[in-house]
Short mmCIF file of C-alpha atoms and ligand atoms in Angstrom, two decimals:
data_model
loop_
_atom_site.label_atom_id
_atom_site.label_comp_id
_atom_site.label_asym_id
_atom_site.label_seq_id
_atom_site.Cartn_x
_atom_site.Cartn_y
_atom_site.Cartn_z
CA UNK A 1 -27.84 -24.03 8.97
CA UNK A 2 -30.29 -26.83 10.04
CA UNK A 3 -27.33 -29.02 11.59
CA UNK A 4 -26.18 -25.50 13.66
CA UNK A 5 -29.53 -25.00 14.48
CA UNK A 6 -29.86 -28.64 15.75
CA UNK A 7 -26.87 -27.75 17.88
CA UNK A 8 -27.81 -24.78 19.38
CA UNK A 9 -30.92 -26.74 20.44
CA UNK A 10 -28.95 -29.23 21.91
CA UNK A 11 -26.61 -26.73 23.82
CA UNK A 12 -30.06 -25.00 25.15
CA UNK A 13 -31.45 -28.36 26.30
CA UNK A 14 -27.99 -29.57 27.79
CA UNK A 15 -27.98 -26.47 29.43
CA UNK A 16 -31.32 -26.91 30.83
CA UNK A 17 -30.66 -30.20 32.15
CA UNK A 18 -27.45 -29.82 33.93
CA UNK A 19 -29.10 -26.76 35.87
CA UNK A 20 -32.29 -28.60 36.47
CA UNK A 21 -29.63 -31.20 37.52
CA UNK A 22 -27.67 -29.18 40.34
CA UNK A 23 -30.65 -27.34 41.61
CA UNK A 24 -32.09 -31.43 42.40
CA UNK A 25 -28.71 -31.55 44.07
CA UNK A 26 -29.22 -28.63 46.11
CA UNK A 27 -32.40 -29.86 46.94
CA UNK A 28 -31.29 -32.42 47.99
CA UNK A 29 -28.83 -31.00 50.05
CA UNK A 30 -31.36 -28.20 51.20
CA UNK A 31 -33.11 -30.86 53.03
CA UNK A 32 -30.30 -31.70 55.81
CA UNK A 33 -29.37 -28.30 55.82
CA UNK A 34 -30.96 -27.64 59.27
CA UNK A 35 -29.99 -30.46 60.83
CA UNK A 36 -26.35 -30.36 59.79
CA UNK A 37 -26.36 -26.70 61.46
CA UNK A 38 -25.27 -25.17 57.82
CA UNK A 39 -27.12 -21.95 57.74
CA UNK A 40 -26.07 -18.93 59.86
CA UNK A 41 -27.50 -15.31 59.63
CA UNK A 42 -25.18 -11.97 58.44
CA UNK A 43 -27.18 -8.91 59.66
CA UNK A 44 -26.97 -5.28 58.38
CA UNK A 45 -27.96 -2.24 59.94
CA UNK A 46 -30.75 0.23 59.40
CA UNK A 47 -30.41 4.11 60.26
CA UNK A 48 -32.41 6.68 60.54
CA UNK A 49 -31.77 9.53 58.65
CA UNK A 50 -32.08 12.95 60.30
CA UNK A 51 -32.94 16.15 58.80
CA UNK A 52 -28.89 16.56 59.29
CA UNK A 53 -27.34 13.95 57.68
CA UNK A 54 -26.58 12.54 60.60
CA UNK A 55 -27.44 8.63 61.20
CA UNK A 56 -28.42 6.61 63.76
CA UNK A 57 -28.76 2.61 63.81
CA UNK A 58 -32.26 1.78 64.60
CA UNK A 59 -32.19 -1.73 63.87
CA UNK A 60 -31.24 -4.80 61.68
CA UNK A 61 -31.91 -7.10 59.05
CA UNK A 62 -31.10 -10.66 59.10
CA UNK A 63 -30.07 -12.08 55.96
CA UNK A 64 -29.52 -16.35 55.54
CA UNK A 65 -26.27 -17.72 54.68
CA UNK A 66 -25.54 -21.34 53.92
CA UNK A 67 -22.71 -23.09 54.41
CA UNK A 68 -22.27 -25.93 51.71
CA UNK A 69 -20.10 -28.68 53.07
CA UNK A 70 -18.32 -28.99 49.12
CA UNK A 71 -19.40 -25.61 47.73
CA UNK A 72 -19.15 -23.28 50.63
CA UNK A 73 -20.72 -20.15 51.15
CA UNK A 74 -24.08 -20.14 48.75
CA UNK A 75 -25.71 -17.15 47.96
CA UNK A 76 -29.65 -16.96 49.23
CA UNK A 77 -30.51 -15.76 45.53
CA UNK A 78 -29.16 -18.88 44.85
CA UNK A 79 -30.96 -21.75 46.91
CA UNK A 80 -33.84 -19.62 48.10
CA UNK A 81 -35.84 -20.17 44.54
CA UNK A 82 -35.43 -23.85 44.92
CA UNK A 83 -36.24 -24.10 48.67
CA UNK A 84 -39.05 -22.17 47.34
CA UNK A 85 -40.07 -24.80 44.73
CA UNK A 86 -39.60 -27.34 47.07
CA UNK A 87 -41.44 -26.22 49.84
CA UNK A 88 -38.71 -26.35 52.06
CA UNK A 89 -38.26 -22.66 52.51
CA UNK A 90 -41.69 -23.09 54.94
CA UNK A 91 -39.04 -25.09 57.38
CA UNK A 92 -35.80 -23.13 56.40
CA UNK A 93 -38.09 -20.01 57.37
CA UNK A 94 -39.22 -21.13 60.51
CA UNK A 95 -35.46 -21.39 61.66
CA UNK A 96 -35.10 -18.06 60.46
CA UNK A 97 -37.71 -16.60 62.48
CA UNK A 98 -36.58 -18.70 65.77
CA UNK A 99 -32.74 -17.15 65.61
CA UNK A 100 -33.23 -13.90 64.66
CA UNK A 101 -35.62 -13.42 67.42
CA UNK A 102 -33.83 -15.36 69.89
CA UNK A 103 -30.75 -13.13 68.70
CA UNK A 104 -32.22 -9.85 69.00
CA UNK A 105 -33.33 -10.80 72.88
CA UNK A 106 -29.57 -10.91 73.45
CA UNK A 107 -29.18 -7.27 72.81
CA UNK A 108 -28.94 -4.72 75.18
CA UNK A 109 -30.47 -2.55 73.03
CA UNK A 110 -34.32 -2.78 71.75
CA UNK A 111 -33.20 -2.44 68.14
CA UNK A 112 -35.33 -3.81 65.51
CA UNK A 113 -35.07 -6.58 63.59
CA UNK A 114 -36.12 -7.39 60.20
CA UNK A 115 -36.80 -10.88 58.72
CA UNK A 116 -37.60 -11.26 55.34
CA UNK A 117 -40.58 -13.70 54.61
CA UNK A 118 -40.92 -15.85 51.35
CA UNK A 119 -43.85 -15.90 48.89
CA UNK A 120 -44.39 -19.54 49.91
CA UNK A 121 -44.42 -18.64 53.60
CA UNK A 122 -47.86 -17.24 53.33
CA UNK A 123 -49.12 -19.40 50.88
CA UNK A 124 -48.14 -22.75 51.74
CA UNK A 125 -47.22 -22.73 55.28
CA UNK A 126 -48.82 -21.47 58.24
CA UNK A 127 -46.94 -18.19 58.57
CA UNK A 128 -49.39 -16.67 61.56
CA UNK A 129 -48.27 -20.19 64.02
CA UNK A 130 -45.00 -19.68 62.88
CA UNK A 131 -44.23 -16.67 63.67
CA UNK A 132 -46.34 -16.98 67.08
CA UNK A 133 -43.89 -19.62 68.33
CA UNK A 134 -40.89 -17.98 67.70
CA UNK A 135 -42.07 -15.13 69.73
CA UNK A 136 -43.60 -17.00 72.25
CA UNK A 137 -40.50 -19.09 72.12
CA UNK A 138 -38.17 -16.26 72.59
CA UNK A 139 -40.45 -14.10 74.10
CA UNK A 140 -39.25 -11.07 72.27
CA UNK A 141 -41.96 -7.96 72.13
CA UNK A 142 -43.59 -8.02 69.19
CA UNK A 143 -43.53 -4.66 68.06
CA UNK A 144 -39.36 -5.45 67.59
CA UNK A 145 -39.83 -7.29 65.17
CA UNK A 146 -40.74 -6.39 61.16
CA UNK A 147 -41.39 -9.07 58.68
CA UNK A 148 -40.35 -8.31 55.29
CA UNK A 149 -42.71 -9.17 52.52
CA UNK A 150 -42.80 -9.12 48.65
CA UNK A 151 -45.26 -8.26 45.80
CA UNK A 152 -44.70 -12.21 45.07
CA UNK A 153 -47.03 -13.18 47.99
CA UNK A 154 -50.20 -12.27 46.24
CA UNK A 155 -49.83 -13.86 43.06
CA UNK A 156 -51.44 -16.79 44.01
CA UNK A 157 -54.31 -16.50 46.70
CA UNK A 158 -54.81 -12.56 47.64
CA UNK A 159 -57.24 -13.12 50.32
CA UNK A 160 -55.22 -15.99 51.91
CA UNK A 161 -52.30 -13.31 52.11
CA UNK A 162 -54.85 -10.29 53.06
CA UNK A 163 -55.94 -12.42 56.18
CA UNK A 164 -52.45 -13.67 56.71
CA UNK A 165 -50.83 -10.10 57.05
CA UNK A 166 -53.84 -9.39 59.06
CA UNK A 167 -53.31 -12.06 61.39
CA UNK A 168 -49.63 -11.37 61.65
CA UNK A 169 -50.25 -7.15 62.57
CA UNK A 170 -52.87 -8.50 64.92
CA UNK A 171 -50.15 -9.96 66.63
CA UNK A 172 -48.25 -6.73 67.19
CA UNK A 173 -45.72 -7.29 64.42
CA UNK A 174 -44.74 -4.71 61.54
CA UNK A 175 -45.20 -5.61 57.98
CA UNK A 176 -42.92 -4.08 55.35
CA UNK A 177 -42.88 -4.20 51.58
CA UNK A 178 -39.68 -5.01 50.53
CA UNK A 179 -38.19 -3.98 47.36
CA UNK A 180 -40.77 -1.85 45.86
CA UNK A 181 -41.33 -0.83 42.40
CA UNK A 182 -39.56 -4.40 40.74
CA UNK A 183 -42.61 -6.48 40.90
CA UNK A 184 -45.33 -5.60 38.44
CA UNK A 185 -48.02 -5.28 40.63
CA UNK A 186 -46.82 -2.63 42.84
CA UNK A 187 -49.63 0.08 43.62
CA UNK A 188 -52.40 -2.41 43.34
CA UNK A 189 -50.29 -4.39 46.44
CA UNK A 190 -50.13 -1.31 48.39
CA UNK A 191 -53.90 -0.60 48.04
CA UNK A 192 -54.37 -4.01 48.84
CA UNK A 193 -52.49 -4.56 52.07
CA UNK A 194 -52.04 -2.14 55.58
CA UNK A 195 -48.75 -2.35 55.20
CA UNK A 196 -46.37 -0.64 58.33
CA UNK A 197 -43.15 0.19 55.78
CA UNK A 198 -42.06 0.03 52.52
CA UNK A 199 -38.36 -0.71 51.21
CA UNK A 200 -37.22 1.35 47.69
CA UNK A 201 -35.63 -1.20 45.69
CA UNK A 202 -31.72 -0.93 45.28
CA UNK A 203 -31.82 -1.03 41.55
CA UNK A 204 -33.33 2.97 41.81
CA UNK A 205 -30.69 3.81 44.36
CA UNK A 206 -27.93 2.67 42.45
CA UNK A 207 -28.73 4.56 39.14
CA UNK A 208 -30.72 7.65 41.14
CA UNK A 209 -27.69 9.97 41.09
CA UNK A 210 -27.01 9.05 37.37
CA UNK A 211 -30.05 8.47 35.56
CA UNK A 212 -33.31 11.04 35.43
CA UNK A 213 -35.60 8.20 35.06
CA UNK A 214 -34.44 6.89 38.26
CA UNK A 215 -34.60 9.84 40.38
CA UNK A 216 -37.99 10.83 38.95
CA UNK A 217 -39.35 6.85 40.36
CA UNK A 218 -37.39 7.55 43.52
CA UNK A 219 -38.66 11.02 44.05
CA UNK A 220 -42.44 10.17 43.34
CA UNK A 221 -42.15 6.75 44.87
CA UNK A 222 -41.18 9.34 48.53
CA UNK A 223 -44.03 11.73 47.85
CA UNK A 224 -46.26 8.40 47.31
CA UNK A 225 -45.54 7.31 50.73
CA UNK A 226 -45.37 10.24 52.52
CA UNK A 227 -49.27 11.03 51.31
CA UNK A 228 -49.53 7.86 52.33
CA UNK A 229 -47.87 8.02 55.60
CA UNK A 230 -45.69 4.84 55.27
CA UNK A 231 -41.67 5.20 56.19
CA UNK A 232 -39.57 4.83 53.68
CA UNK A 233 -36.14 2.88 54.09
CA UNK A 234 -33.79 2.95 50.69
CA UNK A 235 -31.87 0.26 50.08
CA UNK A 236 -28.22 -0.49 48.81
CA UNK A 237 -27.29 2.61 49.84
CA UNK A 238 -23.96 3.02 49.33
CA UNK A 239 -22.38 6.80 48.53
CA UNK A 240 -22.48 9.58 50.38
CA UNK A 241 -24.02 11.26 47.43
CA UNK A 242 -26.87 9.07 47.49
CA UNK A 243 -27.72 9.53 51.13
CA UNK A 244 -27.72 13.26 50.26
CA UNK A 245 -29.84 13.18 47.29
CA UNK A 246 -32.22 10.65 49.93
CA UNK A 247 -32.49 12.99 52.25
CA UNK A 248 -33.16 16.15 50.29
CA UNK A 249 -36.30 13.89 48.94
CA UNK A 250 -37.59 13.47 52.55
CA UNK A 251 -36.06 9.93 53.02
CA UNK A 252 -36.31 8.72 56.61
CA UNK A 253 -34.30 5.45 56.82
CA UNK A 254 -31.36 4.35 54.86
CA UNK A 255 -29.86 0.74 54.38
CA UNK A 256 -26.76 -0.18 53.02
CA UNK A 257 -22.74 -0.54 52.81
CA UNK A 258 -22.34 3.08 53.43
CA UNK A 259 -23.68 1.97 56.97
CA UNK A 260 -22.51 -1.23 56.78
CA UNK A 261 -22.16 -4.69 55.03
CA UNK A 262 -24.30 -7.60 56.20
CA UNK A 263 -21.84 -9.03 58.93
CA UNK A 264 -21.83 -12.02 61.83
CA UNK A 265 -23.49 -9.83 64.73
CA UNK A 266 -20.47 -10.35 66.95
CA UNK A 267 -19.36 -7.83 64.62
CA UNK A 268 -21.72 -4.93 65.64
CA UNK A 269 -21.76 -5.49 69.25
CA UNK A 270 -21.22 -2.07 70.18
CA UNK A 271 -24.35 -1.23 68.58
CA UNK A 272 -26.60 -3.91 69.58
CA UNK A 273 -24.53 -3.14 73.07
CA UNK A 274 -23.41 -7.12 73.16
P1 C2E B 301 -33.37 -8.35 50.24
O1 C2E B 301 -34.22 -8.74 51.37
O2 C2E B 301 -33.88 -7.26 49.36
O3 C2E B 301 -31.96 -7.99 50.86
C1 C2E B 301 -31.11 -7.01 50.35
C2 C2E B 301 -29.93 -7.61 49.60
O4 C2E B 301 -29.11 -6.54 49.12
C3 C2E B 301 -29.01 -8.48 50.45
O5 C2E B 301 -28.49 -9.50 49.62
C4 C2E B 301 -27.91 -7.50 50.84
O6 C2E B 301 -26.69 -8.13 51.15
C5 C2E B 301 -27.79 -6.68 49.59
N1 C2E B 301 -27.25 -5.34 49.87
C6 C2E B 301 -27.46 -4.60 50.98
N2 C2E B 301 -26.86 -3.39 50.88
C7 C2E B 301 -26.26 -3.36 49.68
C8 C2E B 301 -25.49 -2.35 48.99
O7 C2E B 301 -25.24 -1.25 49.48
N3 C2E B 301 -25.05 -2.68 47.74
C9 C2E B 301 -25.31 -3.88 47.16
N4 C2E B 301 -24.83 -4.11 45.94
N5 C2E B 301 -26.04 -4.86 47.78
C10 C2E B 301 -26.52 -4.59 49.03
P2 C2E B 301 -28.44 -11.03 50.07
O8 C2E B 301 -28.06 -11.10 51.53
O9 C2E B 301 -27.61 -11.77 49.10
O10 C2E B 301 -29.95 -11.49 49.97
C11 C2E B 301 -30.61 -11.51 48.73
C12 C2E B 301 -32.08 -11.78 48.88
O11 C2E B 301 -32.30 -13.10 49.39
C13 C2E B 301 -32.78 -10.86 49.88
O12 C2E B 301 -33.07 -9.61 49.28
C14 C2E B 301 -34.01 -11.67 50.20
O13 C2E B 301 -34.97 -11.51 49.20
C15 C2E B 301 -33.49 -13.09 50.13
N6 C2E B 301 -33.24 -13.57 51.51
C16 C2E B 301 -32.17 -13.37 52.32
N7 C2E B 301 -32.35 -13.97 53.52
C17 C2E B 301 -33.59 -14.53 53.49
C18 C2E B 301 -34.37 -15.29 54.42
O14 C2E B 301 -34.00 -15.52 55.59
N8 C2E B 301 -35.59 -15.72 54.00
C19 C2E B 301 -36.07 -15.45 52.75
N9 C2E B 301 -37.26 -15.90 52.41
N10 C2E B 301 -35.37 -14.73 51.86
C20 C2E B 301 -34.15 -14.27 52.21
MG1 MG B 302 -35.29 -7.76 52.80
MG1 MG B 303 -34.99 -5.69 49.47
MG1 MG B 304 -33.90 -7.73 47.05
#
């Protein structure tokens, strides 16, 4: 028992090691990412949801990709964490906020477009210059564009993030909290911050139609934000029975692949008209 014990140890600590090992590799990597041109954006649509049922895009988000010259495509909930240990995600974020805004001028439409913003974004770098420059840069209108936030941003410094976000809506952008109700600090965030939006988490969408628990968080967490007149966009929408239930339950904005997959924007030109 004490020798499989010993091994199971040594399988755990193995383990360990050879992940501590490949995320140094992909830190490594991370760091000539930008450079090497390996990260492009996928963007999915947003929609409005009318009192029909009908929907209409109103905007996108972009979401990273990156291209690993041996491993390929890499998932963000993959090398975000360790850009995010690194520090790197302050530069990595700063080329996401330069392209998607530089992208959405080269719409003929004045969709929106959502950018989601790291923990270590506010904390770390300086999120309020960054996001200055790639406006000023661009010179897209402000009020296009809607930063997408998480719970994780006040952990460490709350006023540092409170004078952040008020920087930021100074500036004439929107602020949205993105997957509500997963972090564990979720009402005492929204007391906290003005925030423009908040995003239902796609765990609660994918079990609402199924599970009571579910559609009891999702139907409070609408009344919630209609009393306190924030928008609500669901996420991972992906049934028609789910937009349904959504809108019954006073949903305004849906996202998800029953609108459509994150795709290379070429792909929605006739909605961003080209
Ligand atoms: P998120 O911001 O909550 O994005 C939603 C994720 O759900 C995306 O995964 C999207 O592809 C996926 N999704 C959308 N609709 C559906 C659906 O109907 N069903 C299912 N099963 N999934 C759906 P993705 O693109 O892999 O991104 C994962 C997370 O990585 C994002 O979650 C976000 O937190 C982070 N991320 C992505 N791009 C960036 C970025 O540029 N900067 C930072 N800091 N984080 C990013
Ligand atoms: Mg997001
Ligand atoms: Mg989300
Ligand atoms: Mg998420």
């Amino acid at each position: 028992a004490k020798s499989a014990g010993g091994d199971q140890w040594l399988n755990y600590t193995f383990e360990m090691d050879r992940k501590a090992q490949h995320n140094r590799a992909l830190d490594q990597d991370l760091k000539q990412s930008i450079e090497r041109n390996e990260f492009t954006l996928a963007w999915q649509p947003q929609a409005a949801l009318e009192p029909s049922g009908e929907t209409v895009v109103v905007g996108f988000e972009a979401l990273l990709r990156w291209r690993h010259p041996e491993q390929g495509l890499i998932s963000p909930d993959v090398f975000i964490p360790v850009a995010e240990s690194s520090g790197d995600i302050v530069a990595i974020g700063e080329w996401v906020l330069n392209a998607a805004c530089q992208e959405a001028m080269r719409w003929a439409r004045p969709l929106r477009v959502g950018v989601n913003v790291s923990p270590t974004q506010v904390q770390r770098g300086d999120i309020v210059a960054s996001v200055r420059s790639a406006l000023l840069a661009s010179r897209l209108p402000p009020h296009r564009l809607e930063l997408e936030v998480t719970e994780g941003m006040v952990i460490r410094d709350v006023g540092r993030a409170k004078a952040a976000l008020t920087s930021l809506r100074e500036l004439g952008v929107a602020i949205t909290l993105d997957d509500f109700g997963t972090g564990y600090s979720s009402l005492t965030t929204l007391r906290a911050f003005p925030f423009d939006r908040m995003k239902l988490d796609r765990g609660f969408v994918a079990t609402m139609t199924e599970d009571e628990v579910s559609a009891a968080i999702v139907g409070g967490t609408l009344d919630l934000a209609r009393r306190l007149g924030l928008p609500v966009t669901a996420e991972g929408v992906e049934t028609e029975e789910q937009r349904e239930q959504l809108r019954l339950q006073g949903c305004s904005e849906i996202q998800g692949w029953l609108i459509g997959r994150p795709m290379p924007i070429e792909h929605w030109s006739d909605l961003t008209g080209g």
